[in-house]
Tab-separated table of N, CA and C in Angstrom:
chain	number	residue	atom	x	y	z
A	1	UNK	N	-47.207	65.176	-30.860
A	1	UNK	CA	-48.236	65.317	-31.860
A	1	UNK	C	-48.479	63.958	-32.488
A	2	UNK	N	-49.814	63.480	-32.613
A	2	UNK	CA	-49.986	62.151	-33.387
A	2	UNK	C	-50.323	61.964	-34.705
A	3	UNK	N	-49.875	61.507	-35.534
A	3	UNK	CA	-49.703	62.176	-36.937
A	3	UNK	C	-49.850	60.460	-37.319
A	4	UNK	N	-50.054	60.244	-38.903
A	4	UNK	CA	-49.952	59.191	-39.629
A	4	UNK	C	-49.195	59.564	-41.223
A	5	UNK	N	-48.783	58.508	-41.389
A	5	UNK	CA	-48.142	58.743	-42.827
A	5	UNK	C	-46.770	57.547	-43.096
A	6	UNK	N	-45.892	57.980	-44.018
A	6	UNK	CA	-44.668	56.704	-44.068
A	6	UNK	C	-43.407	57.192	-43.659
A	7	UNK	N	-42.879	56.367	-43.486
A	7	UNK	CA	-41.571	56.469	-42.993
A	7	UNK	C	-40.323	56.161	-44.385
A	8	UNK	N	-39.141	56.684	-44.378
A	8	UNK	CA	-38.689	56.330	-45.307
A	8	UNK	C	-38.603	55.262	-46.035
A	9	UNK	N	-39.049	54.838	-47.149
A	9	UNK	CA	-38.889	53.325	-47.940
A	9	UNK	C	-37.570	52.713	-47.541
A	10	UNK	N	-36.234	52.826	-46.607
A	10	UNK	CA	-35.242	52.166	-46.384
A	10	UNK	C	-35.398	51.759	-44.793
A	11	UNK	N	-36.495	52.568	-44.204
A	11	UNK	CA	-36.700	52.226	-42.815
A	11	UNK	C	-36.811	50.770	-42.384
A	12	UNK	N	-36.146	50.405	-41.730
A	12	UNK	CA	-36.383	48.735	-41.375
A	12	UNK	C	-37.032	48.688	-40.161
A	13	UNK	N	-37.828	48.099	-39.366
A	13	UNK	CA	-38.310	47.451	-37.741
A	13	UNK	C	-36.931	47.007	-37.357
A	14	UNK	N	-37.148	47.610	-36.275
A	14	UNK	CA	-35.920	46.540	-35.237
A	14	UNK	C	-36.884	45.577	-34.418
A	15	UNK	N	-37.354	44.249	-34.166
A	15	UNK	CA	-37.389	43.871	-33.433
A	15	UNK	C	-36.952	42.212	-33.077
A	16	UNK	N	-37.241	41.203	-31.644
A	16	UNK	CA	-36.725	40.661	-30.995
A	16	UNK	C	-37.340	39.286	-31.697
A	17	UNK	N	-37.078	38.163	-31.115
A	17	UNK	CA	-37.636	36.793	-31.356
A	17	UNK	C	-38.560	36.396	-30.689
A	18	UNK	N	-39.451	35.573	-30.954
A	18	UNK	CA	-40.878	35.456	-29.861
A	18	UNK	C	-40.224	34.704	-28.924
A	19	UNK	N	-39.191	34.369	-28.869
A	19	UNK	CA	-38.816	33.812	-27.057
A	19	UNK	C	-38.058	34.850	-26.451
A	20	UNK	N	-38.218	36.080	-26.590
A	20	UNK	CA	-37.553	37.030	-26.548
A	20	UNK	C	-38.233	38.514	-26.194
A	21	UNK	N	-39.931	37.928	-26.063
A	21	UNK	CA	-40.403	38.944	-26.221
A	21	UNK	C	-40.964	39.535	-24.840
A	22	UNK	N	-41.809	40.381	-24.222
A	22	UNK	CA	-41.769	40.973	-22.885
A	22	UNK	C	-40.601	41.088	-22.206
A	23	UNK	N	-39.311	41.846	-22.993
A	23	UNK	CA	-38.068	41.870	-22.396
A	23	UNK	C	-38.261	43.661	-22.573
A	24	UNK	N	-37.195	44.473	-21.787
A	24	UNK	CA	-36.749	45.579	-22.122
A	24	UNK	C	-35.523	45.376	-22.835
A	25	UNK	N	-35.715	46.415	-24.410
A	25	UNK	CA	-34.407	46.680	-24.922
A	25	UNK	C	-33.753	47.905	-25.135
A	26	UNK	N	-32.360	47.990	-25.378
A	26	UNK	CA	-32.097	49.298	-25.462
A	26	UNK	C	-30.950	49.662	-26.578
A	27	UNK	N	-32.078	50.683	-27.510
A	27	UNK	CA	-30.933	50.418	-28.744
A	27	UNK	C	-30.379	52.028	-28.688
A	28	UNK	N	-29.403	52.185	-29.449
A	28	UNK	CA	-28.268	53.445	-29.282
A	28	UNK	C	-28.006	53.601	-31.132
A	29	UNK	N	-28.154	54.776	-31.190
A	29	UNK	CA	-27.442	55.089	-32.418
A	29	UNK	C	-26.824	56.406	-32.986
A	30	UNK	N	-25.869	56.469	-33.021
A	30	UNK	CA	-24.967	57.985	-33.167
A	30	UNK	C	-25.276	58.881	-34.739
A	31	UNK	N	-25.709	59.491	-34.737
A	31	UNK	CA	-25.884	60.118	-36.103
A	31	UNK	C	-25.159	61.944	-36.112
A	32	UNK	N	-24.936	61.787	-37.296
A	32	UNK	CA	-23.874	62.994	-37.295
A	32	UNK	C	-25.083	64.523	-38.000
A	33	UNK	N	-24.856	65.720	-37.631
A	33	UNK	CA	-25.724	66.502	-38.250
A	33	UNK	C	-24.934	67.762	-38.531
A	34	UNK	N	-25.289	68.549	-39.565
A	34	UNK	CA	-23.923	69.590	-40.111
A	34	UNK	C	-24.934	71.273	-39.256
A	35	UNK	N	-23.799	71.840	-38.804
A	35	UNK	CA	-24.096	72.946	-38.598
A	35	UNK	C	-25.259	73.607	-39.460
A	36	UNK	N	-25.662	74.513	-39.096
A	36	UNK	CA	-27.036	75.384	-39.616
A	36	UNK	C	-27.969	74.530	-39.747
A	37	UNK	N	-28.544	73.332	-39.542
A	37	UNK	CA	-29.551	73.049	-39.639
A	37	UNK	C	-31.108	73.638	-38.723
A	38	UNK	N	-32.140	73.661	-39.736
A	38	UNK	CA	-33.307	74.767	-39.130
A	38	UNK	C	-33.974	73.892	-38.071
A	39	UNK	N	-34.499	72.365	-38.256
A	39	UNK	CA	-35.588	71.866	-37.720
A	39	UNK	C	-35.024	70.658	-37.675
A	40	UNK	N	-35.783	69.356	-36.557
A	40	UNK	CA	-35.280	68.027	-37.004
A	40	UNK	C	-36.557	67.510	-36.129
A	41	UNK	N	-36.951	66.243	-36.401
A	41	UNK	CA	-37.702	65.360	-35.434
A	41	UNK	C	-37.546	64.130	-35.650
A	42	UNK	N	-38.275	63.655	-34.707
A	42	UNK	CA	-37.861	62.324	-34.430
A	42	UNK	C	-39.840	61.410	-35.090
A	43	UNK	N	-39.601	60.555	-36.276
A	43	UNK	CA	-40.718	59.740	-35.872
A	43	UNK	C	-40.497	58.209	-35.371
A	44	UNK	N	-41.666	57.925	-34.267
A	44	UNK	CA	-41.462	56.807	-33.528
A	44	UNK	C	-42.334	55.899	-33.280
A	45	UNK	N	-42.667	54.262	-33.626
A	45	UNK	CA	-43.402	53.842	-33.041
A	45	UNK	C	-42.399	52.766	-32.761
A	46	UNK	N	-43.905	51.956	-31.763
A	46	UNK	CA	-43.570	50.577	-31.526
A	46	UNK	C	-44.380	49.701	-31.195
A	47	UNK	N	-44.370	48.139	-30.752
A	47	UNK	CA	-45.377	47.359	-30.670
A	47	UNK	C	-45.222	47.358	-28.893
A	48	UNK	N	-44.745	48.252	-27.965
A	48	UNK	CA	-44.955	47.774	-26.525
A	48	UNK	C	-44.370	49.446	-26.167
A	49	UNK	N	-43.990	49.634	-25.066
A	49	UNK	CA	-44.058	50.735	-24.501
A	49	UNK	C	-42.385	51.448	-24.904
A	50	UNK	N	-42.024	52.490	-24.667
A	50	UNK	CA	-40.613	53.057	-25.396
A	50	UNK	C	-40.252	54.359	-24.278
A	51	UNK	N	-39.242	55.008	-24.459
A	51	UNK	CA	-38.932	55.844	-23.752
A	51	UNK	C	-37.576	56.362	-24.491
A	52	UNK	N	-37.668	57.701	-25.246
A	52	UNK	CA	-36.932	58.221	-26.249
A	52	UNK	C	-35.985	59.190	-25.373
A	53	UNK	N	-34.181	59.340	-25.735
A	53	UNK	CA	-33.660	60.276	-25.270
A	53	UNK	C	-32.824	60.370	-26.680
A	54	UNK	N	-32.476	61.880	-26.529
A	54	UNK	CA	-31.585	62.397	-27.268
A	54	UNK	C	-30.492	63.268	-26.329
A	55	UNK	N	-29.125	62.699	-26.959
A	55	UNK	CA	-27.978	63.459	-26.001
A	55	UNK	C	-28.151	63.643	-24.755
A	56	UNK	N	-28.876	62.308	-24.194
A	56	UNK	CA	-29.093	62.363	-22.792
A	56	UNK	C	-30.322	63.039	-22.234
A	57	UNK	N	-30.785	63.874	-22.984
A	57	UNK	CA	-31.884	64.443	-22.346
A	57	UNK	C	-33.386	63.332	-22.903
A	58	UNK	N	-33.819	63.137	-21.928
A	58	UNK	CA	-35.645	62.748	-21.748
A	58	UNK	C	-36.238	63.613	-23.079
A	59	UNK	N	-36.821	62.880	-23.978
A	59	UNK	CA	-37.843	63.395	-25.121
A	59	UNK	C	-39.456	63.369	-24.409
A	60	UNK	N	-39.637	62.183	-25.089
A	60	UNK	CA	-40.981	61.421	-24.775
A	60	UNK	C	-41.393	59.862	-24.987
A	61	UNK	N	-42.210	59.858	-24.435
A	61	UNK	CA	-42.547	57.888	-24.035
A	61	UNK	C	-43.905	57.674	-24.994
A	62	UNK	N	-43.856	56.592	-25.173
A	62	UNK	CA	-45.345	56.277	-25.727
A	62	UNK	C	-45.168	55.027	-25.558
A	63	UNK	N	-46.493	53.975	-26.465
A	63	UNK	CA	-46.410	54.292	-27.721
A	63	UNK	C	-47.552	55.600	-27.962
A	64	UNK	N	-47.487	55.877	-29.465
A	64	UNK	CA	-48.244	56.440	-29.997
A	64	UNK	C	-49.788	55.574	-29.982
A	65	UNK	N	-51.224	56.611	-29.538
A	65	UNK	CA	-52.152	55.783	-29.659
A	65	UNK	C	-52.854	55.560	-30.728
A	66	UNK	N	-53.425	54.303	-30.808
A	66	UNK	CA	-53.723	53.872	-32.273
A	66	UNK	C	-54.928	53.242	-32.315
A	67	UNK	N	-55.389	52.597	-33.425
A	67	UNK	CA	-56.725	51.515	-33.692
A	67	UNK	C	-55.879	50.091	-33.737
A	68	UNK	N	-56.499	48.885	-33.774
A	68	UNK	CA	-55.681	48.066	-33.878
A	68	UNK	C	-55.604	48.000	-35.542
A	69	UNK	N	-56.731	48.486	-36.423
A	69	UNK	CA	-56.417	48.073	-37.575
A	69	UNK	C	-55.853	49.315	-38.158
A	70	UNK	N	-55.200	50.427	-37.220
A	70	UNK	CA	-54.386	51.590	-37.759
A	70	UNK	C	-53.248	51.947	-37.359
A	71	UNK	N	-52.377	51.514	-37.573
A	71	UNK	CA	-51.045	51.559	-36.913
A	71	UNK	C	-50.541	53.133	-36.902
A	72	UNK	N	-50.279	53.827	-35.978
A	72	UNK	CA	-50.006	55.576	-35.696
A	72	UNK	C	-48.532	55.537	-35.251
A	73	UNK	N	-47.905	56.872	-35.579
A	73	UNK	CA	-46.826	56.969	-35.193
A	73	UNK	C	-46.583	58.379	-34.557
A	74	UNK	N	-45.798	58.683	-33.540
A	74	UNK	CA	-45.755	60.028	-33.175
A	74	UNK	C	-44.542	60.813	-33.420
A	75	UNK	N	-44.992	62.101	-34.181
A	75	UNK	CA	-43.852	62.820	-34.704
A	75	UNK	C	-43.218	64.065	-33.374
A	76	UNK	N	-41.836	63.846	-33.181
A	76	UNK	CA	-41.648	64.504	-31.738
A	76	UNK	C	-40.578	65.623	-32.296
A	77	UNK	N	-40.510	67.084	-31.952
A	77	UNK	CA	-39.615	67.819	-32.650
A	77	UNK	C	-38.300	67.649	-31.575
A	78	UNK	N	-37.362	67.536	-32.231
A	78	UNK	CA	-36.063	67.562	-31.210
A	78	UNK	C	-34.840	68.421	-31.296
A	79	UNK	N	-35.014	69.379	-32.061
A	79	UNK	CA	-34.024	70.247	-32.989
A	79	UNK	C	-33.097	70.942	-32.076
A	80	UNK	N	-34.052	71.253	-30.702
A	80	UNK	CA	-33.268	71.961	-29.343
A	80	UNK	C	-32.287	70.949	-28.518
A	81	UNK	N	-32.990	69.357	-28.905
A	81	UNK	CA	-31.563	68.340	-28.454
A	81	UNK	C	-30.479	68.082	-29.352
A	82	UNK	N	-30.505	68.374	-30.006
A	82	UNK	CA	-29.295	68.415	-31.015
A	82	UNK	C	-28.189	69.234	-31.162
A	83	UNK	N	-26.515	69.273	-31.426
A	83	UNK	CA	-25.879	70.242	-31.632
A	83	UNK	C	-25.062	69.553	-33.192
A	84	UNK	N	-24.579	70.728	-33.379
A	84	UNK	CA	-23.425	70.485	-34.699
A	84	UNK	C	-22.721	69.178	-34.641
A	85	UNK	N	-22.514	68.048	-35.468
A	85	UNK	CA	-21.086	66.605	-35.088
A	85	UNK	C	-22.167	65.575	-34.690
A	86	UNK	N	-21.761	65.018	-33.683
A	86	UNK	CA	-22.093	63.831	-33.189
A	86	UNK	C	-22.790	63.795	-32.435
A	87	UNK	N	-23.982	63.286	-32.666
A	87	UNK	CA	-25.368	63.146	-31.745
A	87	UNK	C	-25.981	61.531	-31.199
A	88	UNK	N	-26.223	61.584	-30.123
A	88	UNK	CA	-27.253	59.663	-30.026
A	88	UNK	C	-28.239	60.128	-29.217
A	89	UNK	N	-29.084	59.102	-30.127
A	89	UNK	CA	-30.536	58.426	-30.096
A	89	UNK	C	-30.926	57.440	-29.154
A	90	UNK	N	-31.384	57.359	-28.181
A	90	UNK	CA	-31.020	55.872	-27.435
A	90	UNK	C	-32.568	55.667	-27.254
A	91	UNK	N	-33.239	54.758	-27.453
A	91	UNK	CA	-34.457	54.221	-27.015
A	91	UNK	C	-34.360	52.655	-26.244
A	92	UNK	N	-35.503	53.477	-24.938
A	92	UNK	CA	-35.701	52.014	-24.104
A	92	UNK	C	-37.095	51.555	-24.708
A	93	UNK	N	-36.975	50.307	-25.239
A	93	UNK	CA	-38.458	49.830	-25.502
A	93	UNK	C	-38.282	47.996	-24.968
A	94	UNK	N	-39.814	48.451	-24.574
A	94	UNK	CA	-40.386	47.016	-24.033
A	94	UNK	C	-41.256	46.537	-25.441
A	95	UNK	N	-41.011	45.346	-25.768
A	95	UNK	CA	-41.251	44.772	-26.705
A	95	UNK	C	-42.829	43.871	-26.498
A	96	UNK	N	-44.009	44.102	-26.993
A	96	UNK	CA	-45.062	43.240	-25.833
A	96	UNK	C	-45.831	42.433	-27.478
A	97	UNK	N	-44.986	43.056	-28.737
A	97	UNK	CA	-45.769	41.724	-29.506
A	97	UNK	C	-44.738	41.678	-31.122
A	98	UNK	N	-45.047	41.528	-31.629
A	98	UNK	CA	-44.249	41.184	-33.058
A	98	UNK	C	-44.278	42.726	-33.946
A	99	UNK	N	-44.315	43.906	-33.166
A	99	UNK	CA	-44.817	45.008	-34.408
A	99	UNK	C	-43.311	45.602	-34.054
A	100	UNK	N	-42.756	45.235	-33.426
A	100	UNK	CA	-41.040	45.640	-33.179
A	100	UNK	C	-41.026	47.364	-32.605
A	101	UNK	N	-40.120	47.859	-33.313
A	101	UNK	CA	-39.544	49.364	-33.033
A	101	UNK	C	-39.150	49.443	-34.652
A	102	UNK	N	-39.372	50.959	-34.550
A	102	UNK	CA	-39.305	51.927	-35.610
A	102	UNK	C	-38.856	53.361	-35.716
A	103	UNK	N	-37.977	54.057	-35.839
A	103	UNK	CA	-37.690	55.499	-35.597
A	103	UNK	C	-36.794	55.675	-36.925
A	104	UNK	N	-37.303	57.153	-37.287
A	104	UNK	CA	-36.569	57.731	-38.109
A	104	UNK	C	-36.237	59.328	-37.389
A	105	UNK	N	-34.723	59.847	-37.797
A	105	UNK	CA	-34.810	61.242	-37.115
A	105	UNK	C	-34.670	62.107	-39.074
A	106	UNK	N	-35.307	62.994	-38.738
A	106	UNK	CA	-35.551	63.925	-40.014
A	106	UNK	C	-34.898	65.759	-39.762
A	107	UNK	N	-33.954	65.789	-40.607
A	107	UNK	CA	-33.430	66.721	-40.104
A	107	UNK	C	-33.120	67.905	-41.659
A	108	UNK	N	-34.156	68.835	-41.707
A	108	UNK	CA	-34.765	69.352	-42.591
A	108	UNK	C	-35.483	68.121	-43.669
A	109	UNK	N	-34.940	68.396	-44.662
A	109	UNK	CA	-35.432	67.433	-45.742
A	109	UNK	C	-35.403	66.063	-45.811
A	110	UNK	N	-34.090	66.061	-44.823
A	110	UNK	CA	-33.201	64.399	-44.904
A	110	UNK	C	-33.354	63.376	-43.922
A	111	UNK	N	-33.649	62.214	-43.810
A	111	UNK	CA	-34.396	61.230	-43.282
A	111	UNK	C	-32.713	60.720	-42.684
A	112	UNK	N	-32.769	60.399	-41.787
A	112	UNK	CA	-31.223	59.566	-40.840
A	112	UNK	C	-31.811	58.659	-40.431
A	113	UNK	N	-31.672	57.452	-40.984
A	113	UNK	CA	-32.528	55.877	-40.372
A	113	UNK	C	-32.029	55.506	-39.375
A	114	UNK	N	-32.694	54.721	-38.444
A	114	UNK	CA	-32.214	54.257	-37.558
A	114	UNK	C	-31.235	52.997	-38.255
């Protein structure tokens, strides 16, 4: 789904150095989630192409499509890749200009930054 809006005010960009850039990267991050939770998703952009997994399983690729003077992000539900404890995030992204990588996973109310 392509959606617009903000990302948490603590959200940071991950990205590379301009001699650094048209590379593939691949970042990993373990986040913990408590039993009973109802819903969770993932929002994601980036400045070059990406390819999202959770717990190993294939999500979805983008980027999200946009204007150049509207930066979009795509909200992906992932609640069925998730279990109780210890979970990772792993994104492959190709980096193709200075707008980096961005993901937050949201799991009911609560924002888990990358």
């Amino acid at each position: 789904m392509l959606t617009s809006g903000p990302f948490d005010s603590r959200a940071r960009v991950i990205w590379a150095q301009k001699s650094e850039m048209r590379q593939w990267w691949l970042a990993r991050k373990a986040f913990v989630v408590k039993a009973g939770f109802d819903e969770a998703s993932l929002k994601i952009t980036s400045g070059g192409h990406h390819a999202v997994f959770v717990n190993g399983h294939f999500v979805t690729r983008g980027p999200a499509r946009a204007y150049s003077f509207a930066h979009c992000f795509d909200t992906v539900p992932i609640s069925r890749f998730l279990r109780p404890g210890t979970n990772s995030l792993v994104v492959c992204a190709l980096q193709l200009d200075e707008a980096g990588l961005l993901a937050q996973v949201d799991v009911g109310a609560k924002a888990l930054l990358w």
